[in-house]
């Protein structure tokens, strides 16, 4: 997958509309895909826990929490 | 087709448990899957007078590809048609308000070609969120499968489900969703990149299907959850609210549990008394009245605390608040080898380690769960309170610090803090010692807030209490009987000799005193009494004598027994409300070797510190065995806690002496 122009989810600000471009190779990648994080999905960060970690993202209506190291696996681009 | 075996499968937040509870009622029991620490829940349902169905409630999962022991159980069963529990029909429970995510698991199971019923659960929530599902279309697109709408809160749809099961018909045709043959799906089990590809394609196809099946009109219900979250996971307010909730929970447990606990205590005490008076005296009567009945009492006494704690834990989970606690606490717990899910079990340990350890089930990562189990008994539980209270009254002077804080209160608080701090530090040590290939992660759905189901609360309480009574109870009974034998019999006839040396009362009013003296003589000359002498050289450096040694051994059963044993040894009336006679008697105790008081500031603090750390609770050991399925962990736990207790008490004694 081409992630060259994409950003990592863990560095994004809250409430910015994002689109998933891909997921880095990692043992958690299948799990993240199963939770609905696959290319084309629209997501945004809605909450950050104190100290900025973990974060909660909205995947088209479902709220999912991720640690920053897990969010770093998710490549996104800004939309809208 | 007359079916007899059904399995329930679904995502973790699909409301599967409610469906299981509504289908089986109280006809359910919890067993074990061999080799793993996963509970196996099976229930029965009567469809017609001659038609009973067994229902297996499989662990919640998002996919058939497992990431934890719980999820492994699901595929192990579905992948093995020769398994005795292999279902003839699978009911896939999905959250109607979140169909897209839930259908992933459904399409995987559909491709395995096991006959399915698709249960659209939580139809009420979906309706409120403006989601409309075309049931017929959905059925059609999967070759005419059975689709049913359920509302667990109102109980609607369950009659239809039972009718379907009573006369089950497999669907007319099979339209493979992802793959023609089930082998293709199963061959991806060991191939993560193939799983990713498969999952993506399934989701994309589900998306296309949903255009025909689902109509969405966004409404306010979801944003209400968001608004609540703004407060509940707020960086400051979030913690204050969590602390407030914890405080009210423990306040309630301490005040409410006391009533049934005292009642249980007095019922078992009087029945043991009654039996001794009415049965012919002899070994069997003594075994029954002094060993078995108090042993049973020692098991049942925990039920009120287990029930209450699980009442609160289930409410926190069912409402969705628990995942918010995990969210705000995860970062703080990670340096200690714990995770956000460890917080509630760990803190529950302040009431009682037993339900706390049972509550670690929600931690799916084995290493994190094991560490939580290993350190939870370090939290000062309610059984330590009588010991702390007695010793503080005995050795801590009644003075004010900074003119407002009572020193006694500060010491008590200090003991609780010592327990908490050492639990975290020991967790950090275990983090380095335990090796695992499994990586800890927190990819967790945070469901929208909802009201808890009364039935789910009730059934969890019943389930947890019965697991404790029937599974841990056996071990507790065995240890209590051993301790009773050791306390009631002694080597040779030393016990009888000692009893005969006690002067007979001159008048009947002294009868009680005489009995106390006899009990004291008996305990001091029993096997435990001798053990107290044997360990005396070992515990002398901590400032203890053999009498304290006896109480250390008897209170292995449960910490609060320390107080009762002390009262027996010093032959004073047990008066738990006051305790003043015991305190006076202990204060005047002189060490014959030194001529100095036994209970000084140093030995008192040393004893308190000992009780902060020592694993003096056979019920905790029994539940750790049941939760880890191995004697290895309770053994390691006892050894490390006792060692820690000994060394800390030694240090404390030398500091204050």
GROMACS .gro file of C-alpha atoms in nm, chain B residues 207-477:
model
  271
  287UNK     CA    1  -2.172  -0.172   0.253
  288UNK     CA    2  -2.323  -0.239  -0.089
  289UNK     CA    3  -2.582  -0.473   0.061
  290UNK     CA    4  -2.679  -0.217   0.323
  291UNK     CA    5  -2.785   0.027   0.052
  292UNK     CA    6  -3.071  -0.212  -0.017
  293UNK     CA    7  -3.136  -0.323   0.338
  294UNK     CA    8  -3.100  -0.022   0.564
  295UNK     CA    9  -3.251   0.328   0.573
  296UNK     CA   10  -3.080   0.577   0.801
  297UNK     CA   11  -3.205   0.912   0.917
  298UNK     CA   12  -2.970   1.059   1.175
  299UNK     CA   13  -3.129   1.169   1.502
  300UNK     CA   14  -3.020   1.307   1.832
  301UNK     CA   15  -2.968   0.994   2.043
  302UNK     CA   16  -2.605   0.943   1.949
  303UNK     CA   17  -2.501   1.299   2.014
  304UNK     CA   18  -2.653   1.267   2.360
  305UNK     CA   19  -2.389   1.002   2.441
  306UNK     CA   20  -2.126   1.242   2.308
  307UNK     CA   21  -2.250   1.518   2.537
  308UNK     CA   22  -2.241   1.288   2.839
  309UNK     CA   23  -1.890   1.186   2.740
  310UNK     CA   24  -1.776   1.549   2.737
  311UNK     CA   25  -1.830   1.542   3.113
  312UNK     CA   26  -1.749   1.181   3.203
  313UNK     CA   27  -1.415   1.169   3.023
  314UNK     CA   28  -1.323   1.528   3.094
  315UNK     CA   29  -0.957   1.556   3.206
  316UNK     CA   30  -1.057   1.691   3.548
  317UNK     CA   31  -1.429   1.634   3.596
  318UNK     CA   32  -1.392   1.278   3.466
  319UNK     CA   33  -1.161   1.178   3.751
  320UNK     CA   34  -1.363   1.361   4.014
  321UNK     CA   35  -1.682   1.185   3.902
  322UNK     CA   36  -1.506   0.847   3.895
  323UNK     CA   37  -1.374   0.901   4.249
  324UNK     CA   38  -1.719   1.009   4.362
  325UNK     CA   39  -1.878   0.698   4.211
  326UNK     CA   40  -1.615   0.475   4.375
  327UNK     CA   41  -1.666   0.645   4.708
  328UNK     CA   42  -2.042   0.591   4.701
  329UNK     CA   43  -1.998   0.228   4.593
  330UNK     CA   44  -1.768   0.145   4.885
  331UNK     CA   45  -1.975   0.346   5.127
  332UNK     CA   46  -2.275   0.137   5.024
  333UNK     CA   47  -2.087  -0.193   5.038
  334UNK     CA   48  -1.947  -0.123   5.383
  335UNK     CA   49  -2.280  -0.010   5.527
  336UNK     CA   50  -2.516  -0.249   5.349
  337UNK     CA   51  -2.308  -0.569   5.348
  338UNK     CA   52  -2.259  -0.551   5.723
  339UNK     CA   53  -2.622  -0.638   5.797
  340UNK     CA   54  -2.643  -0.972   5.612
  341UNK     CA   55  -2.286  -1.056   5.715
  342UNK     CA   56  -2.367  -1.020   6.083
  343UNK     CA   57  -2.685  -1.218   6.032
  344UNK     CA   58  -2.497  -1.501   5.858
  345UNK     CA   59  -2.239  -1.493   6.134
  346UNK     CA   60  -2.496  -1.522   6.410
  347UNK     CA   61  -2.700  -1.792   6.232
  348UNK     CA   62  -2.396  -2.014   6.189
  349UNK     CA   63  -2.273  -1.935   6.539
  350UNK     CA   64  -2.604  -2.028   6.702
  351UNK     CA   65  -2.654  -2.340   6.489
  352UNK     CA   66  -2.311  -2.463   6.587
  353UNK     CA   67  -2.397  -2.388   6.951
  354UNK     CA   68  -2.733  -2.559   6.922
  355UNK     CA   69  -2.580  -2.869   6.765
  356UNK     CA   70  -2.323  -2.898   7.044
  357UNK     CA   71  -2.596  -2.885   7.305
  358UNK     CA   72  -2.839  -3.120   7.139
  359UNK     CA   73  -2.620  -3.385   6.979
  360UNK     CA   74  -2.444  -3.650   7.186
  361UNK     CA   75  -2.095  -3.523   7.259
  362UNK     CA   76  -1.816  -3.684   7.061
  363UNK     CA   77  -1.572  -3.635   6.780
  364UNK     CA   78  -1.837  -3.626   6.508
  365UNK     CA   79  -2.042  -3.363   6.688
  366UNK     CA   80  -1.731  -3.153   6.737
  367UNK     CA   81  -1.635  -3.194   6.371
  368UNK     CA   82  -1.982  -3.082   6.269
  369UNK     CA   83  -2.024  -2.801   6.521
  370UNK     CA   84  -1.669  -2.665   6.528
  371UNK     CA   85  -1.529  -2.764   6.190
  372UNK     CA   86  -1.796  -2.800   5.922
  373UNK     CA   87  -2.060  -2.546   6.031
  374UNK     CA   88  -1.812  -2.260   6.093
  375UNK     CA   89  -1.634  -2.359   5.769
  376UNK     CA   90  -1.962  -2.326   5.578
  377UNK     CA   91  -2.025  -1.998   5.755
  378UNK     CA   92  -1.681  -1.884   5.643
  379UNK     CA   93  -1.784  -1.946   5.281
  380UNK     CA   94  -2.134  -1.798   5.294
  381UNK     CA   95  -2.016  -1.484   5.477
  382UNK     CA   96  -1.852  -1.360   5.156
  383UNK     CA   97  -2.170  -1.379   4.947
  384UNK     CA   98  -2.311  -1.036   5.046
  385UNK     CA   99  -1.990  -0.859   4.942
  386UNK     CA  100  -1.960  -1.058   4.618
  387UNK     CA  101  -2.324  -0.987   4.534
  388UNK     CA  102  -2.300  -0.616   4.608
  389UNK     CA  103  -1.974  -0.561   4.429
  390UNK     CA  104  -2.098  -0.738   4.118
  391UNK     CA  105  -2.421  -0.542   4.134
  392UNK     CA  106  -2.214  -0.227   4.088
  393UNK     CA  107  -1.969  -0.376   3.840
  394UNK     CA  108  -2.248  -0.502   3.612
  395UNK     CA  109  -2.424  -0.165   3.627
  396UNK     CA  110  -2.098   0.010   3.534
  397UNK     CA  111  -2.049  -0.232   3.245
  398UNK     CA  112  -2.407  -0.239   3.117
  399UNK     CA  113  -2.442   0.138   3.112
  400UNK     CA  114  -2.123   0.167   2.908
  401UNK     CA  115  -1.948   0.371   3.179
  402UNK     CA  116  -1.685   0.102   3.242
  403UNK     CA  117  -1.525   0.157   2.902
  404UNK     CA  118  -1.493   0.528   2.990
  405UNK     CA  119  -1.313   0.439   3.315
  406UNK     CA  120  -1.078   0.221   3.113
  407UNK     CA  121  -1.027   0.512   2.873
  408UNK     CA  122  -0.926   0.769   3.135
  409UNK     CA  123  -0.720   0.526   3.351
  410UNK     CA  124  -0.529   0.328   3.087
  411UNK     CA  125  -0.232   0.562   3.052
  412UNK     CA  126  -0.187   0.585   3.431
  413UNK     CA  127  -0.181   0.207   3.478
  414UNK     CA  128   0.049   0.111   3.191
  415UNK     CA  129   0.385   0.189   3.359
  416UNK     CA  130   0.294  -0.074   3.621
  417UNK     CA  131   0.224  -0.351   3.372
  418UNK     CA  132  -0.149  -0.306   3.418
  419UNK     CA  133  -0.406  -0.157   3.186
  420UNK     CA  134  -0.721   0.051   3.215
  421UNK     CA  135  -0.928  -0.261   3.270
  422UNK     CA  136  -0.727  -0.343   3.586
  423UNK     CA  137  -0.856  -0.037   3.767
  424UNK     CA  138  -1.197  -0.153   3.880
  425UNK     CA  139  -1.083  -0.501   3.996
  426UNK     CA  140  -0.786  -0.349   4.179
  427UNK     CA  141  -0.993  -0.087   4.357
  428UNK     CA  142  -1.264  -0.342   4.437
  429UNK     CA  143  -0.995  -0.514   4.641
  430UNK     CA  144  -1.054  -0.248   4.906
  431UNK     CA  145  -1.385  -0.420   4.978
  432UNK     CA  146  -1.286  -0.781   4.917
  433UNK     CA  147  -1.024  -0.949   4.699
  434UNK     CA  148  -1.257  -1.236   4.603
  435UNK     CA  149  -1.508  -1.051   4.382
  436UNK     CA  150  -1.221  -0.825   4.272
  437UNK     CA  151  -1.027  -1.120   4.135
  438UNK     CA  152  -1.340  -1.266   3.975
  439UNK     CA  153  -1.392  -0.931   3.803
  440UNK     CA  154  -1.057  -0.958   3.620
  441UNK     CA  155  -1.239  -1.173   3.360
  442UNK     CA  156  -1.291  -0.862   3.149
  443UNK     CA  157  -0.914  -0.825   3.099
  444UNK     CA  158  -0.857  -1.026   2.784
  445UNK     CA  159  -0.483  -0.990   2.779
  446UNK     CA  160  -0.357  -1.282   2.991
  447UNK     CA  161  -0.043  -1.119   3.130
  448UNK     CA  162  -0.223  -0.799   3.233
  449UNK     CA  163  -0.497  -1.011   3.389
  450UNK     CA  164  -0.251  -1.231   3.578
  451UNK     CA  165  -0.062  -0.931   3.717
  452UNK     CA  166  -0.391  -0.778   3.832
  453UNK     CA  167  -0.484  -1.105   4.007
  454UNK     CA  168  -0.141  -1.132   4.170
  455UNK     CA  169  -0.143  -0.783   4.324
  456UNK     CA  170  -0.510  -0.730   4.409
  457UNK     CA  171  -0.483  -0.902   4.753
  458UNK     CA  172  -0.231  -0.632   4.854
  459UNK     CA  173  -0.513  -0.380   4.861
  460UNK     CA  174  -0.633  -0.355   5.222
  461UNK     CA  175  -0.967  -0.538   5.224
  462UNK     CA  176  -1.246  -0.502   5.478
  463UNK     CA  177  -1.128  -0.813   5.670
  464UNK     CA  178  -0.808  -0.631   5.765
  465UNK     CA  179  -1.001  -0.352   5.929
  466UNK     CA  180  -1.074  -0.534   6.260
  467UNK     CA  181  -0.704  -0.625   6.287
  468UNK     CA  182  -0.592  -0.269   6.212
  469UNK     CA  183  -0.848  -0.127   6.454
  470UNK     CA  184  -0.741  -0.354   6.740
  471UNK     CA  185  -0.371  -0.287   6.693
  472UNK     CA  186  -0.410   0.087   6.643
  473UNK     CA  187  -0.615   0.109   6.963
  474UNK     CA  188  -0.348  -0.095   7.137
  475UNK     CA  189  -0.027   0.085   7.045
  476UNK     CA  190  -0.095   0.419   6.873
  477UNK     CA  191  -0.127   0.710   7.118
  478UNK     CA  192  -0.431   0.935   7.102
  479UNK     CA  193  -0.264   1.259   6.988
  480UNK     CA  194  -0.344   1.528   6.737
  481UNK     CA  195  -0.105   1.609   6.456
  482UNK     CA  196  -0.107   1.971   6.338
  483UNK     CA  197  -0.388   2.014   6.592
  484UNK     CA  198  -0.657   1.861   6.368
  485UNK     CA  199  -0.553   1.515   6.246
  486UNK     CA  200  -0.578   1.228   6.489
  487UNK     CA  201  -0.264   1.014   6.474
  488UNK     CA  202  -0.475   0.696   6.482
  489UNK     CA  203  -0.659   0.804   6.169
  490UNK     CA  204  -0.333   0.892   5.995
  491UNK     CA  205  -0.187   0.548   6.073
  492UNK     CA  206  -0.500   0.378   5.936
  493UNK     CA  207  -0.486   0.583   5.618
  494UNK     CA  208  -0.114   0.507   5.595
  495UNK     CA  209  -0.182   0.133   5.599
  496UNK     CA  210  -0.428   0.165   5.307
  497UNK     CA  211  -0.182   0.379   5.111
  498UNK     CA  212   0.097   0.129   5.183
  499UNK     CA  213  -0.122  -0.147   5.035
  500UNK     CA  214  -0.204   0.052   4.721
  501UNK     CA  215   0.152   0.171   4.657
  502UNK     CA  216   0.298  -0.175   4.701
  503UNK     CA  217   0.031  -0.327   4.474
  504UNK     CA  218   0.145  -0.092   4.196
  505UNK     CA  219   0.516  -0.150   4.263
  506UNK     CA  220   0.480  -0.528   4.277
  507UNK     CA  221   0.280  -0.511   3.952
  508UNK     CA  222   0.576  -0.330   3.800
  509UNK     CA  223   0.806  -0.610   3.914
  510UNK     CA  224   0.579  -0.880   3.768
  511UNK     CA  225   0.574  -0.686   3.442
  512UNK     CA  226   0.946  -0.754   3.407
  513UNK     CA  227   0.939  -1.110   3.537
  514UNK     CA  228   0.652  -1.251   3.332
  515UNK     CA  229   0.728  -1.328   2.972
  516UNK     CA  230   0.465  -1.340   2.705
  517UNK     CA  231   0.443  -1.331   2.326
  518UNK     CA  232   0.102  -1.173   2.338
  519UNK     CA  233   0.110  -0.796   2.302
  520UNK     CA  234  -0.115  -0.583   2.519
  521UNK     CA  235  -0.351  -0.360   2.327
  522UNK     CA  236  -0.650  -0.139   2.382
  523UNK     CA  237  -0.861  -0.149   2.071
  524UNK     CA  238  -1.192  -0.115   2.246
  525UNK     CA  239  -1.541  -0.022   2.136
  526UNK     CA  240  -1.701   0.248   2.350
  527UNK     CA  241  -2.071   0.172   2.324
  528UNK     CA  242  -2.337   0.442   2.359
  529UNK     CA  243  -2.483   0.484   2.707
  530UNK     CA  244  -2.787   0.279   2.790
  531UNK     CA  245  -2.991   0.167   3.087
  532UNK     CA  246  -2.883  -0.163   3.243
  533UNK     CA  247  -3.102  -0.472   3.215
  534UNK     CA  248  -3.230  -0.588   3.551
  535UNK     CA  249  -3.209  -0.956   3.450
  536UNK     CA  250  -2.845  -0.931   3.348
  537UNK     CA  251  -2.757  -0.781   3.687
  538UNK     CA  252  -2.949  -1.046   3.876
  539UNK     CA  253  -2.807  -1.337   3.678
  540UNK     CA  254  -2.449  -1.216   3.706
  541UNK     CA  255  -2.486  -1.185   4.082
  542UNK     CA  256  -2.631  -1.537   4.103
  543UNK     CA  257  -2.364  -1.673   3.872
  544UNK     CA  258  -2.069  -1.517   4.056
  545UNK     CA  259  -2.201  -1.613   4.399
  546UNK     CA  260  -2.261  -1.972   4.296
  547UNK     CA  261  -1.919  -2.001   4.128
  548UNK     CA  262  -1.765  -1.889   4.456
  549UNK     CA  263  -1.976  -2.110   4.681
  550UNK     CA  264  -1.955  -2.428   4.473
  551UNK     CA  265  -1.613  -2.400   4.312
  552UNK     CA  266  -1.401  -2.212   4.568
  553UNK     CA  267  -1.613  -2.332   4.861
  554UNK     CA  268  -1.480  -2.689   4.841
  555UNK     CA  269  -1.121  -2.575   4.888
  556UNK     CA  270  -1.219  -2.338   5.169
  557UNK     CA  271  -1.407  -2.618   5.350
   0.00000   0.00000   0.00000
